[in-house]
Amino acid sequence: MDEKICAYHADDLFFHHTVSPWRDPKNFSLHAHEMNEILIILSGEGVMRVEGNEYALFPGAVFLMRDGESHKIQVNSGVPYERIAIHFSSSLMAFLDPRGELFVPFRERRLGAGNVFRLQSLQGLLPS
């Protein structure tokens, strides 16, 4: 069973910090969201598939998926899957960043390309 550390939900913004024990890969289906997503991996290992491309899933990975970009996670056994997910609407981003500079990593790339970045350190990301 998933453990929600914290969560927030509004019309244009959804955030959650969740820990999941290992689950059978059948429980992680291919899906897409109506909102854009930033997914920060805190623990867990496996594979993230985005629009047919595979990326390693590892602590410190930051995945960016725009609205409608299909993705699926396969988590390896034995390690809990902990993540922070931020989902936000394109209209919220347009309101916050009218020039679209923050939205470039989401829109200025092919679907399934350039989805993963690496955090240099997770230290200080979460309270102790």
Coordinates of C-alpha atoms in Angstrom, one line a residue:
M1 CA 0.0 0.0 0.0
D2 CA 1.2 3.5 -0.9
E3 CA 2.2 5.9 1.9
K4 CA 1.4 9.5 1.1
I5 CA 3.8 11.7 3.0
C6 CA 2.0 14.8 1.9
A7 CA -0.2 15.9 -1.0
Y8 CA -1.9 19.0 -2.3
H9 CA -4.6 19.2 -5.0
A10 CA -6.1 22.2 -6.8
D11 CA -7.6 22.6 -10.3
D12 CA -4.3 23.6 -12.0
L13 CA -1.8 22.0 -9.6
F14 CA -1.4 18.6 -7.9
F15 CA 1.6 17.6 -5.8
H16 CA 2.4 14.5 -3.8
H17 CA 5.3 12.9 -2.0
T18 CA 4.6 9.1 -2.0
V19 CA 6.5 5.9 -1.0
S20 CA 5.3 2.7 -2.5
P21 CA 6.6 -0.8 -1.6
W22 CA 7.6 -2.8 -4.6
R23 CA 4.7 -3.7 -6.7
D24 CA 4.3 -6.1 -9.6
P25 CA 5.1 -4.3 -12.9
K26 CA 1.5 -5.0 -14.1
N27 CA 0.4 -2.4 -11.6
F28 CA 2.2 0.4 -13.4
S29 CA 0.3 0.8 -16.7
L30 CA 1.2 3.0 -19.7
H31 CA -0.6 6.3 -19.1
A32 CA -0.6 10.0 -19.9
H33 CA -1.8 12.9 -17.9
E34 CA -3.9 16.0 -18.9
M35 CA -1.3 18.0 -17.0
N36 CA 2.5 18.4 -17.3
E37 CA 4.5 16.4 -14.8
I38 CA 7.8 16.8 -12.9
L39 CA 8.7 13.5 -11.3
I40 CA 11.6 13.4 -8.8
I41 CA 12.9 9.9 -7.9
L42 CA 14.1 9.7 -4.3
S43 CA 14.5 5.9 -4.1
G44 CA 13.9 3.0 -6.3
E45 CA 15.5 1.6 -9.4
G46 CA 14.2 0.4 -12.7
V47 CA 13.1 1.7 -16.0
M48 CA 11.0 4.6 -17.2
R49 CA 9.5 4.3 -20.6
V50 CA 8.4 7.6 -22.3
E51 CA 6.8 7.4 -25.8
G52 CA 8.7 4.2 -26.5
N53 CA 12.1 5.4 -25.2
E54 CA 13.7 3.8 -22.1
Y55 CA 15.5 5.7 -19.4
A56 CA 17.1 4.4 -16.2
L57 CA 15.1 5.0 -13.1
F58 CA 17.4 5.9 -10.2
P59 CA 17.6 8.2 -7.1
G60 CA 18.2 11.7 -8.3
A61 CA 16.5 11.3 -11.6
V62 CA 14.1 14.1 -12.6
F63 CA 11.6 13.3 -15.3
L64 CA 9.7 15.9 -17.3
M65 CA 6.6 14.8 -19.1
R66 CA 4.3 17.2 -20.9
D67 CA 0.6 16.8 -21.1
G68 CA -0.4 13.8 -23.2
E69 CA 3.1 12.3 -23.2
S70 CA 2.7 8.6 -22.5
H71 CA 4.9 6.9 -19.9
K72 CA 5.3 3.8 -17.8
I73 CA 7.5 2.9 -14.8
Q74 CA 8.9 -0.5 -14.1
V75 CA 10.4 -0.6 -10.6
N76 CA 12.9 -3.3 -9.7
S77 CA 12.1 -5.5 -6.7
G78 CA 13.4 -5.1 -3.2
V79 CA 13.6 -1.3 -3.1
P80 CA 10.7 1.0 -2.1
Y81 CA 9.8 3.5 -4.9
E82 CA 9.7 7.0 -3.3
R83 CA 9.0 10.1 -5.4
I84 CA 7.8 13.6 -5.5
A85 CA 5.4 14.4 -8.3
I86 CA 4.2 17.8 -9.4
H87 CA 1.4 18.0 -12.0
F88 CA 0.5 21.4 -13.4
S89 CA -1.7 22.8 -16.2
S90 CA -0.3 24.6 -19.2
S91 CA -2.6 27.5 -18.4
L92 CA -1.0 27.8 -14.9
M93 CA 2.5 27.9 -16.5
A94 CA 1.4 30.5 -19.0
F95 CA 0.1 32.6 -16.1
L96 CA 3.3 32.3 -14.1
D97 CA 5.7 32.5 -17.0
P98 CA 4.1 34.5 -19.9
R99 CA 7.3 34.5 -21.9
G100 CA 7.4 30.7 -21.8
E101 CA 11.0 30.4 -20.6
L102 CA 10.4 27.8 -17.9
F103 CA 8.3 25.8 -20.3
V104 CA 11.0 25.2 -22.8
P105 CA 12.2 21.8 -21.5
F106 CA 8.6 20.6 -21.8
R107 CA 7.7 21.9 -25.3
E108 CA 11.0 22.4 -27.2
R109 CA 11.7 18.7 -27.8
R110 CA 10.3 15.6 -29.5
L111 CA 7.9 13.4 -27.6
G112 CA 9.9 10.9 -25.6
A113 CA 13.2 12.7 -26.1
G114 CA 15.1 14.7 -23.4
N115 CA 12.8 13.6 -20.6
V116 CA 15.4 12.9 -17.8
F117 CA 17.8 15.1 -15.9
R118 CA 20.0 14.2 -12.9
L119 CA 19.9 16.0 -9.6
Q120 CA 23.5 16.4 -8.3
S121 CA 22.4 15.9 -4.8
L122 CA 19.2 15.0 -2.9
Q123 CA 20.7 16.4 0.3
G124 CA 18.4 19.2 1.6
L125 CA 15.5 18.3 -0.7
L126 CA 13.5 16.9 2.1
P127 CA 13.4 17.7 5.8
S128 CA 15.2 15.2 8.0

